[in-house]
Coordinates of C-alpha atoms and ligand atoms in Angstrom, one line a residue:
Chain X
M1 CA -66.0 -65.0 -81.6
N2 CA -63.9 -67.7 -79.0
Y3 CA -61.3 -64.9 -77.7
R4 CA -60.2 -66.6 -75.0
G5 CA -59.3 -69.7 -77.4
I6 CA -57.4 -66.0 -79.4
Q7 CA -55.9 -65.2 -76.1
S8 CA -54.7 -68.9 -75.3
I9 CA -52.5 -69.2 -78.8
Y10 CA -51.5 -65.6 -78.5
A11 CA -50.0 -66.4 -75.3
F12 CA -49.0 -69.6 -75.7
E13 CA -46.4 -67.9 -78.7
M14 CA -45.9 -65.4 -76.6
G15 CA -44.3 -66.8 -74.1
R16 CA -42.4 -69.3 -76.9
T17 CA -41.2 -66.2 -77.9
L18 CA -40.1 -64.1 -74.3
R19 CA -38.4 -67.6 -73.7
T20 CA -35.9 -67.1 -76.3
I21 CA -36.1 -63.5 -76.1
G22 CA -32.2 -62.7 -75.7
Q23 CA -31.5 -64.5 -79.0
S24 CA -35.0 -62.8 -80.8
I25 CA -33.4 -59.5 -79.8
A26 CA -29.1 -60.0 -80.2
S27 CA -29.4 -60.3 -84.0
P28 CA -31.3 -58.0 -85.1
V29 CA -30.0 -55.6 -82.9
I30 CA -26.4 -56.7 -84.1
S31 CA -26.6 -56.8 -87.3
T32 CA -28.4 -53.2 -87.4
V33 CA -25.3 -51.9 -85.5
L34 CA -23.0 -53.2 -88.5
Y35 CA -25.3 -51.7 -91.0
F36 CA -24.5 -48.8 -89.8
I37 CA -20.8 -49.3 -89.1
V38 CA -20.7 -50.3 -93.0
F39 CA -23.4 -48.4 -94.5
G40 CA -23.6 -45.4 -92.2
A41 CA -20.0 -44.6 -91.3
A42 CA -18.0 -45.8 -94.0
M43 CA -20.7 -45.4 -96.8
G44 CA -22.3 -42.5 -95.5
S45 CA -18.9 -40.1 -95.4
R46 CA -19.4 -40.5 -99.0
I47 CA -22.6 -40.2 -99.7
Q48 CA -23.7 -37.2 -98.1
T49 CA -26.9 -36.8 -98.3
M50 CA -30.0 -38.3 -99.8
D51 CA -33.6 -36.8 -100.8
G52 CA -32.2 -34.0 -98.6
V53 CA -31.6 -36.0 -95.8
P54 CA -28.1 -37.2 -93.9
Y55 CA -27.7 -40.4 -95.2
G56 CA -27.0 -42.4 -92.2
A57 CA -30.3 -41.1 -91.2
F58 CA -32.1 -41.6 -94.8
I59 CA -30.9 -45.7 -94.0
V60 CA -32.9 -45.8 -90.1
P61 CA -36.5 -46.9 -91.7
G62 CA -34.9 -48.8 -94.2
L63 CA -32.7 -50.6 -91.7
I64 CA -36.3 -51.1 -89.2
M65 CA -38.1 -52.4 -92.3
L66 CA -35.6 -55.2 -93.2
T67 CA -35.4 -56.6 -90.2
V68 CA -39.5 -56.2 -89.3
L69 CA -40.5 -58.2 -92.4
G70 CA -37.1 -60.9 -92.3
Q71 CA -38.8 -61.2 -88.5
S72 CA -42.0 -61.2 -88.9
V73 CA -41.7 -63.8 -92.3
S74 CA -39.3 -66.3 -89.3
N75 CA -41.7 -66.0 -86.8
A76 CA -45.2 -66.2 -88.2
S77 CA -44.0 -69.4 -90.4
F78 CA -42.3 -70.7 -87.4
G79 CA -45.5 -70.2 -85.3
I80 CA -47.5 -72.5 -87.5
Y81 CA -45.6 -74.4 -88.7
F82 CA -43.7 -76.7 -85.9
P83 CA -47.0 -77.6 -84.3
R84 CA -47.7 -78.9 -87.8
F85 CA -44.2 -80.8 -87.4
T86 CA -44.5 -81.8 -84.4
G87 CA -47.9 -83.2 -84.0
T88 CA -49.8 -81.0 -81.9
I89 CA -52.0 -79.1 -84.5
Y90 CA -54.3 -81.7 -84.0
E91 CA -55.0 -79.7 -80.9
I92 CA -55.6 -76.7 -82.7
L93 CA -57.8 -78.1 -85.8
S94 CA -59.9 -80.3 -83.1
A95 CA -60.5 -77.2 -80.9
P96 CA -63.7 -74.6 -81.6
L97 CA -61.7 -72.3 -83.3
S98 CA -62.5 -70.4 -87.3
F99 CA -59.6 -69.2 -89.2
I100 CA -60.1 -66.1 -88.2
E101 CA -59.2 -66.9 -84.5
I102 CA -56.4 -69.1 -85.6
V103 CA -55.1 -66.5 -88.0
L104 CA -55.3 -63.7 -85.2
G105 CA -53.5 -66.3 -82.5
Y106 CA -50.3 -66.8 -84.5
V107 CA -50.1 -64.1 -86.6
G108 CA -51.4 -61.6 -83.7
A109 CA -48.4 -62.6 -81.5
A110 CA -46.3 -63.0 -85.1
A111 CA -46.6 -59.7 -85.2
S112 CA -46.0 -58.0 -81.9
K113 CA -43.1 -59.9 -82.0
S114 CA -42.1 -58.2 -85.0
V115 CA -43.0 -53.7 -83.7
I116 CA -41.2 -55.1 -80.4
I117 CA -38.0 -55.8 -81.8
G118 CA -38.8 -53.3 -84.7
T119 CA -38.8 -50.4 -81.7
I120 CA -35.6 -51.7 -80.5
V121 CA -33.7 -51.5 -84.0
L122 CA -35.4 -47.9 -83.6
I123 CA -34.3 -46.8 -80.5
T124 CA -30.6 -48.9 -81.5
A125 CA -30.1 -46.6 -84.5
A126 CA -30.9 -43.6 -82.5
F127 CA -27.7 -44.0 -80.8
F128 CA -26.3 -43.7 -84.0
V129 CA -28.2 -40.4 -85.1
P130 CA -30.4 -38.3 -84.4
L131 CA -33.6 -39.4 -85.2
H132 CA -36.1 -36.9 -86.6
I133 CA -39.5 -38.7 -87.0
A134 CA -42.2 -36.4 -88.5
H135 CA -45.6 -37.9 -88.3
P136 CA -45.3 -41.3 -85.3
L137 CA -48.8 -41.9 -85.4
W138 CA -48.3 -43.2 -89.1
M139 CA -44.7 -44.9 -88.4
I140 CA -46.8 -46.5 -85.8
F141 CA -49.6 -47.5 -88.4
F142 CA -46.7 -48.5 -91.2
L143 CA -44.3 -50.5 -88.8
V144 CA -47.7 -52.1 -87.0
M145 CA -49.2 -52.9 -90.9
T146 CA -46.0 -54.5 -92.3
S147 CA -45.6 -56.8 -89.4
V148 CA -49.4 -58.0 -89.8
T149 CA -49.1 -58.4 -93.7
F150 CA -45.8 -60.5 -93.2
S151 CA -46.6 -62.0 -90.8
L152 CA -49.6 -63.4 -93.0
M153 CA -46.9 -63.6 -95.8
G154 CA -45.0 -66.2 -93.3
F155 CA -48.1 -67.5 -92.0
I156 CA -49.2 -68.9 -95.3
I157 CA -45.3 -69.8 -95.7
G158 CA -45.8 -72.3 -92.6
I159 CA -48.2 -74.4 -93.9
W160 CA -47.2 -74.4 -97.4
A161 CA -43.8 -75.8 -96.6
D162 CA -43.6 -79.5 -96.0
G163 CA -39.8 -79.2 -94.2
F164 CA -37.3 -77.5 -93.1
E165 CA -36.0 -76.0 -96.1
K166 CA -38.4 -74.7 -98.0
L167 CA -39.0 -72.7 -94.4
Q168 CA -36.1 -70.9 -94.9
L169 CA -35.2 -70.9 -98.5
I170 CA -38.7 -68.4 -99.0
P171 CA -36.7 -65.5 -97.1
L172 CA -34.0 -66.1 -98.6
L173 CA -34.6 -66.6 -102.0
I174 CA -37.4 -63.8 -102.1
I175 CA -38.0 -61.7 -99.2
T176 CA -34.5 -60.8 -98.6
P177 CA -33.9 -60.0 -101.7
L178 CA -37.2 -58.0 -102.4
T179 CA -36.2 -55.8 -99.3
F180 CA -32.7 -55.0 -100.8
L181 CA -34.5 -53.9 -104.1
G182 CA -36.6 -52.3 -102.0
G183 CA -35.1 -49.2 -101.5
S184 CA -33.9 -49.6 -97.7
F185 CA -30.1 -48.4 -98.6
Y186 CA -31.6 -46.3 -101.2
S187 CA -34.2 -44.5 -103.0
V188 CA -35.7 -46.6 -105.6
K189 CA -36.2 -43.4 -107.8
M190 CA -32.5 -43.1 -108.0
L191 CA -32.3 -45.8 -110.8
P192 CA -33.0 -45.5 -114.3
P193 CA -36.7 -45.4 -115.5
F194 CA -36.8 -48.8 -116.8
W195 CA -35.4 -50.0 -113.2
Y196 CA -38.0 -47.4 -111.4
K197 CA -40.5 -49.1 -112.9
V198 CA -39.7 -52.8 -112.7
S199 CA -39.2 -51.7 -109.0
L200 CA -42.8 -50.9 -108.5
V201 CA -44.1 -54.4 -108.4
N202 CA -42.2 -54.9 -105.9
P203 CA -45.0 -54.1 -102.8
V204 CA -41.9 -53.5 -100.4
V205 CA -41.2 -50.6 -101.9
Y206 CA -44.9 -49.5 -100.7
L207 CA -44.0 -50.3 -97.2
I208 CA -40.3 -48.4 -97.1
S209 CA -41.3 -45.4 -98.4
G210 CA -44.6 -45.0 -96.7
F211 CA -42.3 -45.9 -93.4
R212 CA -40.1 -43.2 -94.6
W213 CA -42.1 -40.7 -95.7
S214 CA -43.3 -41.0 -92.2
F215 CA -40.2 -39.6 -90.9
Y216 CA -38.8 -37.6 -93.1
E217 CA -42.3 -37.1 -95.4
Q218 CA -39.6 -37.7 -98.0
G219 CA -41.6 -40.7 -99.9
D220 CA -40.4 -42.8 -103.3
V221 CA -44.3 -42.9 -103.8
S222 CA -47.1 -41.3 -102.7
L223 CA -48.4 -41.7 -99.1
V224 CA -52.1 -42.8 -100.1
T225 CA -50.6 -45.7 -102.7
S226 CA -48.2 -46.6 -99.9
V227 CA -51.9 -47.0 -97.4
T228 CA -53.6 -48.5 -100.4
M229 CA -51.1 -51.1 -101.0
I230 CA -50.4 -52.0 -97.9
G231 CA -54.0 -52.8 -97.5
V232 CA -54.5 -54.6 -101.0
F233 CA -51.9 -56.9 -99.6
T234 CA -53.7 -57.9 -96.5
V235 CA -56.7 -58.6 -97.8
A236 CA -55.0 -60.3 -100.8
A237 CA -52.9 -62.9 -97.9
L238 CA -56.2 -63.5 -95.8
G239 CA -58.3 -64.6 -99.2
I240 CA -55.1 -67.1 -99.5
I241 CA -55.4 -68.1 -95.9
A242 CA -59.5 -68.0 -96.5
W243 CA -58.9 -70.3 -99.0
I244 CA -56.5 -73.0 -96.7
F245 CA -59.0 -73.3 -93.8
R246 CA -61.6 -73.9 -96.7
T247 CA -60.7 -76.3 -98.0
G248 CA -58.2 -77.8 -95.4
Y249 CA -55.2 -77.8 -97.8
R250 CA -51.9 -78.9 -95.7
L251 CA -53.9 -78.8 -92.8
R252 CA -56.7 -81.6 -92.9
K253 CA -56.5 -84.8 -94.0
Chain K
M1 CA -81.0 -84.0 -73.8
Q2 CA -79.4 -85.7 -77.1
S3 CA -80.0 -89.4 -76.0
T4 CA -77.2 -89.8 -79.1
A5 CA -73.6 -89.1 -78.7
I6 CA -72.5 -89.4 -82.5
E7 CA -74.7 -90.0 -85.2
I8 CA -72.7 -91.1 -88.4
T9 CA -74.4 -91.9 -91.8
G10 CA -72.7 -92.8 -95.0
L11 CA -69.1 -91.6 -94.1
H12 CA -66.8 -92.2 -97.2
K13 CA -62.8 -90.7 -97.2
T14 CA -60.5 -91.3 -99.4
Y15 CA -57.2 -89.7 -99.5
E16 CA -55.1 -86.8 -101.3
N17 CA -53.2 -90.4 -102.7
G18 CA -56.2 -92.1 -104.0
F19 CA -56.4 -94.7 -101.1
Q20 CA -60.2 -95.0 -99.1
A21 CA -59.7 -95.2 -95.8
L22 CA -63.2 -95.3 -95.0
A23 CA -65.9 -97.3 -97.3
G24 CA -69.0 -96.3 -96.1
I25 CA -69.6 -96.1 -92.5
D26 CA -73.0 -95.6 -90.3
L27 CA -73.1 -96.2 -87.0
E28 CA -74.8 -94.7 -83.7
I29 CA -73.2 -94.1 -80.4
K30 CA -75.4 -93.7 -77.7
R31 CA -74.7 -90.8 -75.0
G32 CA -72.8 -92.3 -71.5
E33 CA -71.6 -96.0 -73.5
I34 CA -68.3 -96.7 -74.1
F35 CA -67.5 -98.2 -77.4
A36 CA -64.8 -100.0 -78.4
L37 CA -63.7 -99.3 -82.3
L38 CA -61.1 -102.7 -82.8
G39 CA -60.1 -103.7 -86.4
P40 CA -56.2 -104.4 -87.6
N41 CA -53.2 -102.0 -88.5
G42 CA -54.7 -100.0 -91.3
A43 CA -58.7 -101.0 -90.7
G44 CA -60.0 -96.5 -90.5
K45 CA -59.9 -96.6 -86.9
T46 CA -57.8 -93.4 -86.5
T47 CA -59.4 -91.7 -90.0
L48 CA -62.7 -92.2 -88.2
I49 CA -62.0 -90.6 -85.3
G50 CA -60.0 -88.2 -87.3
A51 CA -63.2 -87.2 -89.5
I52 CA -65.2 -86.9 -86.3
C53 CA -63.4 -84.5 -84.8
G54 CA -62.4 -82.5 -87.7
I55 CA -58.8 -83.9 -88.7
V56 CA -60.1 -85.9 -91.6
Q57 CA -61.7 -83.6 -94.5
P58 CA -64.5 -87.0 -95.4
S59 CA -64.8 -86.4 -99.2
A60 CA -68.8 -87.9 -98.3
G61 CA -71.4 -88.1 -95.5
K62 CA -72.8 -86.4 -92.6
I63 CA -71.9 -86.2 -88.8
L64 CA -73.5 -85.5 -85.7
V65 CA -72.3 -84.4 -82.4
C66 CA -74.8 -84.2 -79.7
G67 CA -77.4 -83.0 -82.1
H68 CA -74.8 -80.5 -83.6
D69 CA -73.3 -81.1 -87.9
N70 CA -69.7 -81.4 -87.4
V71 CA -69.4 -78.9 -90.3
T72 CA -72.0 -76.1 -90.3
D73 CA -71.9 -76.5 -86.7
Y74 CA -68.2 -76.9 -85.6
R75 CA -68.2 -74.8 -82.9
A76 CA -70.8 -76.5 -80.9
A77 CA -70.1 -79.8 -82.0
R78 CA -66.0 -79.8 -81.2
M79 CA -66.9 -77.8 -77.3
S80 CA -68.1 -81.3 -76.2
I81 CA -65.3 -83.2 -77.9
G82 CA -61.9 -84.3 -75.8
L83 CA -59.6 -86.0 -78.5
V84 CA -56.3 -88.1 -77.4
P85 CA -54.7 -88.6 -80.6
Q86 CA -53.2 -92.0 -81.0
E87 CA -49.4 -90.6 -81.3
L88 CA -47.7 -88.7 -78.7
A89 CA -47.9 -85.3 -79.4
T90 CA -46.6 -82.6 -76.9
D91 CA -45.2 -78.9 -76.4
A92 CA -41.6 -80.4 -75.6
F93 CA -40.9 -77.3 -73.5
E94 CA -43.8 -76.2 -72.0
S95 CA -44.6 -77.3 -68.1
V96 CA -48.1 -79.8 -67.0
W97 CA -49.8 -76.9 -66.0
N98 CA -49.1 -74.5 -69.2
T99 CA -50.3 -77.1 -71.8
V100 CA -53.5 -78.3 -69.6
S101 CA -54.8 -74.6 -69.3
F102 CA -53.8 -74.1 -73.0
S103 CA -55.4 -76.4 -74.4
R104 CA -59.0 -75.8 -71.7
G105 CA -58.1 -72.1 -73.2
L106 CA -58.7 -73.4 -76.8
F107 CA -62.0 -74.0 -76.1
G108 CA -63.1 -71.2 -75.1
K109 CA -63.8 -71.8 -71.1
P110 CA -62.4 -69.8 -68.4
R111 CA -59.6 -70.8 -66.6
N112 CA -60.7 -72.9 -63.4
P113 CA -57.4 -73.9 -61.8
A114 CA -59.2 -76.0 -58.8
Y115 CA -61.1 -78.7 -61.6
I116 CA -57.4 -79.1 -63.5
E117 CA -55.2 -79.1 -59.9
E118 CA -58.2 -82.2 -59.5
L119 CA -57.5 -83.3 -63.5
L120 CA -54.2 -83.7 -62.5
K121 CA -54.0 -85.2 -58.9
K122 CA -56.6 -88.1 -61.1
L123 CA -54.0 -89.2 -63.3
S124 CA -51.4 -88.6 -60.7
L125 CA -49.7 -86.1 -62.8
W126 CA -49.5 -83.5 -59.0
D127 CA -46.1 -84.1 -58.5
K128 CA -44.9 -83.5 -62.4
K129 CA -47.4 -80.7 -63.1
D130 CA -44.1 -77.4 -63.2
E131 CA -41.9 -80.1 -64.7
Q132 CA -41.3 -79.9 -68.3
I133 CA -42.8 -82.2 -70.8
R134 CA -40.0 -83.2 -72.0
R135 CA -38.6 -84.0 -69.2
L136 CA -41.9 -87.5 -68.5
S137 CA -41.6 -90.6 -69.5
G138 CA -43.9 -91.9 -72.1
G139 CA -46.6 -93.6 -70.3
M140 CA -46.8 -89.6 -68.6
K141 CA -47.1 -88.0 -71.5
R142 CA -50.0 -89.9 -72.7
R143 CA -51.3 -88.7 -69.6
V144 CA -51.0 -85.1 -70.1
M145 CA -52.6 -85.7 -73.1
I146 CA -55.4 -87.5 -71.6
A147 CA -55.1 -84.1 -68.5
K148 CA -55.2 -81.8 -72.0
A149 CA -58.5 -83.9 -73.3
L150 CA -60.6 -83.5 -70.5
S151 CA -59.3 -79.4 -69.9
H152 CA -62.6 -78.8 -71.2
E153 CA -64.7 -80.7 -69.8
P154 CA -66.0 -82.6 -72.6
D155 CA -68.9 -85.3 -72.5
I156 CA -67.6 -87.3 -75.2
L157 CA -64.2 -88.6 -75.0
F158 CA -62.3 -90.1 -77.7
L159 CA -59.2 -92.1 -77.2
D160 CA -56.9 -93.8 -80.0
E161 CA -54.7 -96.7 -78.5
P162 CA -54.9 -94.5 -75.2
T163 CA -52.8 -98.3 -73.4
A164 CA -50.4 -98.7 -76.4
G165 CA -47.3 -98.8 -74.6
V166 CA -48.3 -98.1 -71.1
D167 CA -47.0 -101.2 -68.4
V168 CA -50.3 -103.6 -67.1
E169 CA -50.6 -101.7 -63.5
L170 CA -51.0 -98.9 -65.6
R171 CA -53.7 -99.7 -67.8
K172 CA -55.5 -101.5 -65.7
S173 CA -55.3 -98.3 -63.7
M174 CA -56.6 -96.3 -66.9
W175 CA -59.7 -98.9 -67.3
A176 CA -60.9 -97.5 -63.6
Q177 CA -60.4 -94.3 -64.7
V178 CA -62.2 -94.5 -67.6
R179 CA -65.0 -96.4 -66.1
A180 CA -65.3 -93.5 -64.0
L181 CA -65.8 -91.2 -66.1
Q182 CA -68.2 -92.8 -67.9
E183 CA -70.1 -92.6 -63.4
T184 CA -70.5 -88.9 -64.6
G185 CA -71.8 -89.6 -67.9
V186 CA -69.1 -88.9 -70.1
T187 CA -69.2 -91.4 -73.2
V188 CA -66.1 -92.9 -74.1
I189 CA -64.8 -94.2 -77.4
L190 CA -62.1 -96.1 -77.9
T191 CA -59.8 -97.8 -80.4
T192 CA -57.4 -100.8 -79.2
H193 CA -56.0 -103.8 -80.8
Y194 CA -56.0 -105.4 -77.1
I195 CA -59.2 -107.6 -77.6
E196 CA -58.6 -108.4 -73.9
E197 CA -59.3 -104.4 -73.4
A198 CA -62.4 -103.9 -75.0
E199 CA -63.8 -107.2 -73.7
E200 CA -62.8 -105.7 -70.1
M201 CA -63.9 -102.2 -70.6
A202 CA -66.9 -102.0 -73.8
N203 CA -69.9 -101.9 -73.7
R204 CA -70.5 -101.8 -76.9
I205 CA -68.2 -103.0 -80.1
G206 CA -67.8 -102.1 -83.2
V207 CA -65.6 -104.1 -85.8
I208 CA -63.6 -102.1 -88.2
N209 CA -62.0 -103.3 -91.1
K210 CA -60.9 -102.7 -94.5
G211 CA -62.7 -99.2 -93.9
R212 CA -66.0 -100.8 -93.4
L213 CA -67.9 -101.8 -89.7
V214 CA -68.2 -105.3 -89.7
I215 CA -70.2 -105.3 -87.1
T216 CA -71.7 -103.5 -84.1
E217 CA -73.1 -105.3 -81.1
T218 CA -73.1 -105.0 -77.5
K219 CA -70.6 -106.9 -76.0
D220 CA -72.4 -108.9 -74.7
A221 CA -74.6 -109.8 -77.7
L222 CA -72.1 -110.5 -79.8
M223 CA -70.6 -113.3 -77.7
K224 CA -73.7 -113.9 -77.6
K225 CA -74.4 -114.4 -81.8
M226 CA -70.7 -115.2 -82.9
G227 CA -68.8 -116.8 -79.7
K228 CA -69.0 -120.0 -79.7
R229 CA -69.5 -123.0 -76.6
Q230 CA -67.6 -126.2 -76.2
M231 CA -67.6 -129.2 -73.6
V232 CA -64.6 -131.4 -73.2
F233 CA -65.1 -134.9 -72.2
V234 CA -61.8 -136.3 -70.8
L235 CA -62.1 -140.0 -71.4
R236 CA -61.2 -142.3 -69.5
E237 CA -60.1 -144.5 -72.2
P238 CA -59.1 -143.2 -75.8
L239 CA -60.6 -143.5 -78.7
A240 CA -60.2 -145.3 -82.0
S241 CA -62.7 -143.7 -84.4
L242 CA -65.4 -140.7 -83.5
P243 CA -68.5 -142.2 -82.3
S244 CA -71.4 -141.6 -85.0
V245 CA -73.8 -139.6 -82.5
P246 CA -76.1 -138.0 -84.9
D247 CA -77.4 -134.1 -84.1
Y248 CA -74.3 -134.0 -82.3
T249 CA -71.4 -131.6 -83.4
L250 CA -68.3 -133.9 -82.3
A251 CA -64.6 -133.3 -82.5
L252 CA -61.8 -136.0 -81.1
E253 CA -58.3 -134.0 -79.3
E254 CA -54.9 -135.5 -77.9
G255 CA -55.4 -139.0 -79.5
G256 CA -58.7 -139.7 -79.0
N257 CA -58.1 -139.1 -75.0
K258 CA -61.1 -135.5 -75.0
L259 CA -64.1 -135.5 -77.1
I260 CA -65.3 -132.7 -78.0
Y261 CA -69.3 -131.5 -78.6
T262 CA -68.9 -127.5 -80.3
Y263 CA -72.0 -125.7 -80.0
N264 CA -73.1 -121.8 -80.3
A265 CA -73.9 -120.0 -77.1
H266 CA -77.1 -118.9 -78.4
Q267 CA -79.1 -121.8 -79.4
D268 CA -80.3 -123.2 -75.1
D269 CA -82.5 -125.4 -76.7
H270 CA -78.7 -128.7 -76.5
D271 CA -79.7 -130.7 -74.0
I272 CA -76.4 -132.1 -72.7
S273 CA -78.3 -135.4 -70.3
D274 CA -78.9 -136.1 -73.8
L275 CA -75.7 -136.5 -75.5
L276 CA -74.5 -138.0 -72.4
E277 CA -76.9 -141.1 -72.7
K278 CA -76.9 -141.8 -76.2
L279 CA -72.8 -141.9 -75.3
S280 CA -73.1 -144.3 -72.7
A281 CA -75.3 -146.5 -74.5
Q282 CA -71.8 -146.1 -76.9
N283 CA -70.4 -146.9 -73.3
I284 CA -68.3 -143.9 -73.5
R285 CA -68.3 -142.9 -70.0
P286 CA -66.2 -139.2 -69.3
R287 CA -64.1 -139.1 -66.2
E288 CA -64.8 -135.3 -66.7
I289 CA -66.5 -132.4 -68.5
E290 CA -65.1 -129.1 -68.9
S291 CA -66.7 -126.6 -70.6
R292 CA -65.3 -123.7 -73.3
Q293 CA -65.9 -120.5 -74.3
S294 CA -64.4 -118.8 -77.7
S295 CA -63.2 -115.3 -76.9
L296 CA -64.1 -111.5 -78.4
E297 CA -60.3 -112.3 -80.2
D298 CA -61.9 -115.4 -81.9
I299 CA -65.1 -114.1 -82.9
F300 CA -62.9 -111.0 -84.4
I301 CA -60.1 -113.7 -86.2
Q302 CA -63.2 -115.0 -87.4
L303 CA -65.4 -111.5 -88.5
I304 CA -61.9 -109.8 -90.2
G305 CA -61.7 -113.5 -91.8
Ligands
LIG1 N1 -52.8 -88.9 -94.7 C1 -52.6 -90.1 -95.4 N2 -52.8 -91.0 -96.6 C2 -53.0 -91.1 -97.0 N3 -53.5 -92.4 -96.6 C3 -53.2 -93.0 -95.7 C4 -53.5 -91.3 -94.9 N4 -53.2 -91.5 -93.2 C5 -53.8 -92.8 -93.2 N5 -54.3 -93.5 -94.5 C6 -54.3 -95.2 -94.5 O1 -55.5 -95.5 -94.3 C7 -56.0 -96.5 -94.1 C8 -56.2 -96.6 -92.6 O2 -55.8 -95.6 -91.4 P1 -55.5 -95.5 -90.2 O3 -54.6 -94.3 -89.6 O4 -56.9 -94.3 -90.0 O5 -56.0 -97.0 -89.1 P2 -56.0 -97.5 -88.7 O6 -56.9 -98.2 -88.3 O7 -56.4 -96.1 -87.5 O8 -54.2 -98.7 -87.8 P3 -53.5 -98.7 -86.5 O9 -54.6 -99.4 -85.8 O10 -52.7 -99.2 -87.1 O11 -53.9 -96.6 -86.4 C9 -54.3 -97.0 -93.6 O12 -54.6 -97.7 -94.9 C10 -53.3 -96.0 -94.4 O13 -52.5 -96.1 -94.7
LIG2 MG1 -54.6 -95.7 -85.9

């Protein structure tokens, strides 16, 4: 393993993040506050509880997930797309780095940033609603795994995209709808049976469900299902990335 | 230690769009030499370098770098290579110092600030070490890229048109630096359009055209093999017609004021005194004699037709 190589990419990416940390944090914090005002305060007064949890508290895990998913995809896709765009990718390709090492560097950095921002959103939320975390370790597990899985997806998007439009299109077209329909603001169990079944093909449902369970011991699906599904997504994403590096798809000419 | 730096056999590259950029390259580059790849635009120079360095995926063929296969044993192969690509590509917002240290890290080498300092000083970048790259001039950026390529102390350095867009003075200083590198044992492979550069720098020259190596020779052998020499006789009185002297290729220039004798440089059996005698028998007496030698440029044009 070229540990120094991994560390160099990681440090480089984190450095880029820290240079723009203000913007990186400001926007998720502001939108979280807005969500609390709209959903928590305005609607929360009508909807008393959901699954026995006060509505304001109920949406906290979903809000964190919403931010973490978006951040993971955009950070990771931008992180690898940018050197492709500027041409500096030549250096990564000609360095003695395996695909696992390159992925560890880029995805590791993107996921770290997501975890940091997720934590900040959590802290912000604590100002609005009393928080209760039943299983902190599981909470951290879901936060980290979600960041990693969606950073892997972002990495794939960043390699596939051949323009800045595409880079923004996928998050807008796929990730945002999946997150909204994944039970960020409601329990999918509330849906009519048909739509409930449809929801189950949405990977985000499992992430939010597991994450919410770690807070309130309430989930749309069982813990085991959530954990299994996260494992499946991670392996699938890694498989696609391995294929990308083996064939050189969009990386090697 | 392996005496061959690079060994390429049967290298082909057809790009996705079906264009064949390399059509069977066989090439061996010795350790410690300066090798110049010379060829017109689109000849395949950058593609060839890319294939060696892992940026282009070859369609067929085998590449050994210091004895290591660049696919199956890519780590060892890439460790010994430093690459300065043709296009300027830098991280605009990074400082010179950080970007060069980053490159060293990518190759898994432990930090060595003393070495980086020496490198930046040699490349006249030391006073710019904390400057963001976007604030540097084009020539400085190119030197930053050279510093990045040398940051991990490679045995082989690829310079893809290192002096494109570099002023004459800086070009001279780069040449000197390349020679200094060679003295430390580094093998240098450079591409260039400037024939004078190849002539000035290289020990060996490979001429590439349309994806094929047309010729690979030491510079001296190339000049000898392909080079023509000419003897110019400046005459007292112009000649109206070409004198007939068997066995000698003669021509008239400048309205008969100059008589030109062309011969091959590698023929050392030619005899000027014999020719002079034969000319004087016809009452032709030169006032002056000059000799001319074809440049690498003439050879180049001859080769790629
Ligand atoms: N990614 C690509 N896809 C398709 N064709 C390509 C690609 N890259 C290069 N080519 C073609 O391959 C040929 C060789 O290109 P290459 O860049 O190797 O030439 P070169 O000798 O370096 O030229 P120059 O002196 O202009 O830098 C050219 O005809 C070019 O158009
Ligand atoms: Mg080129």
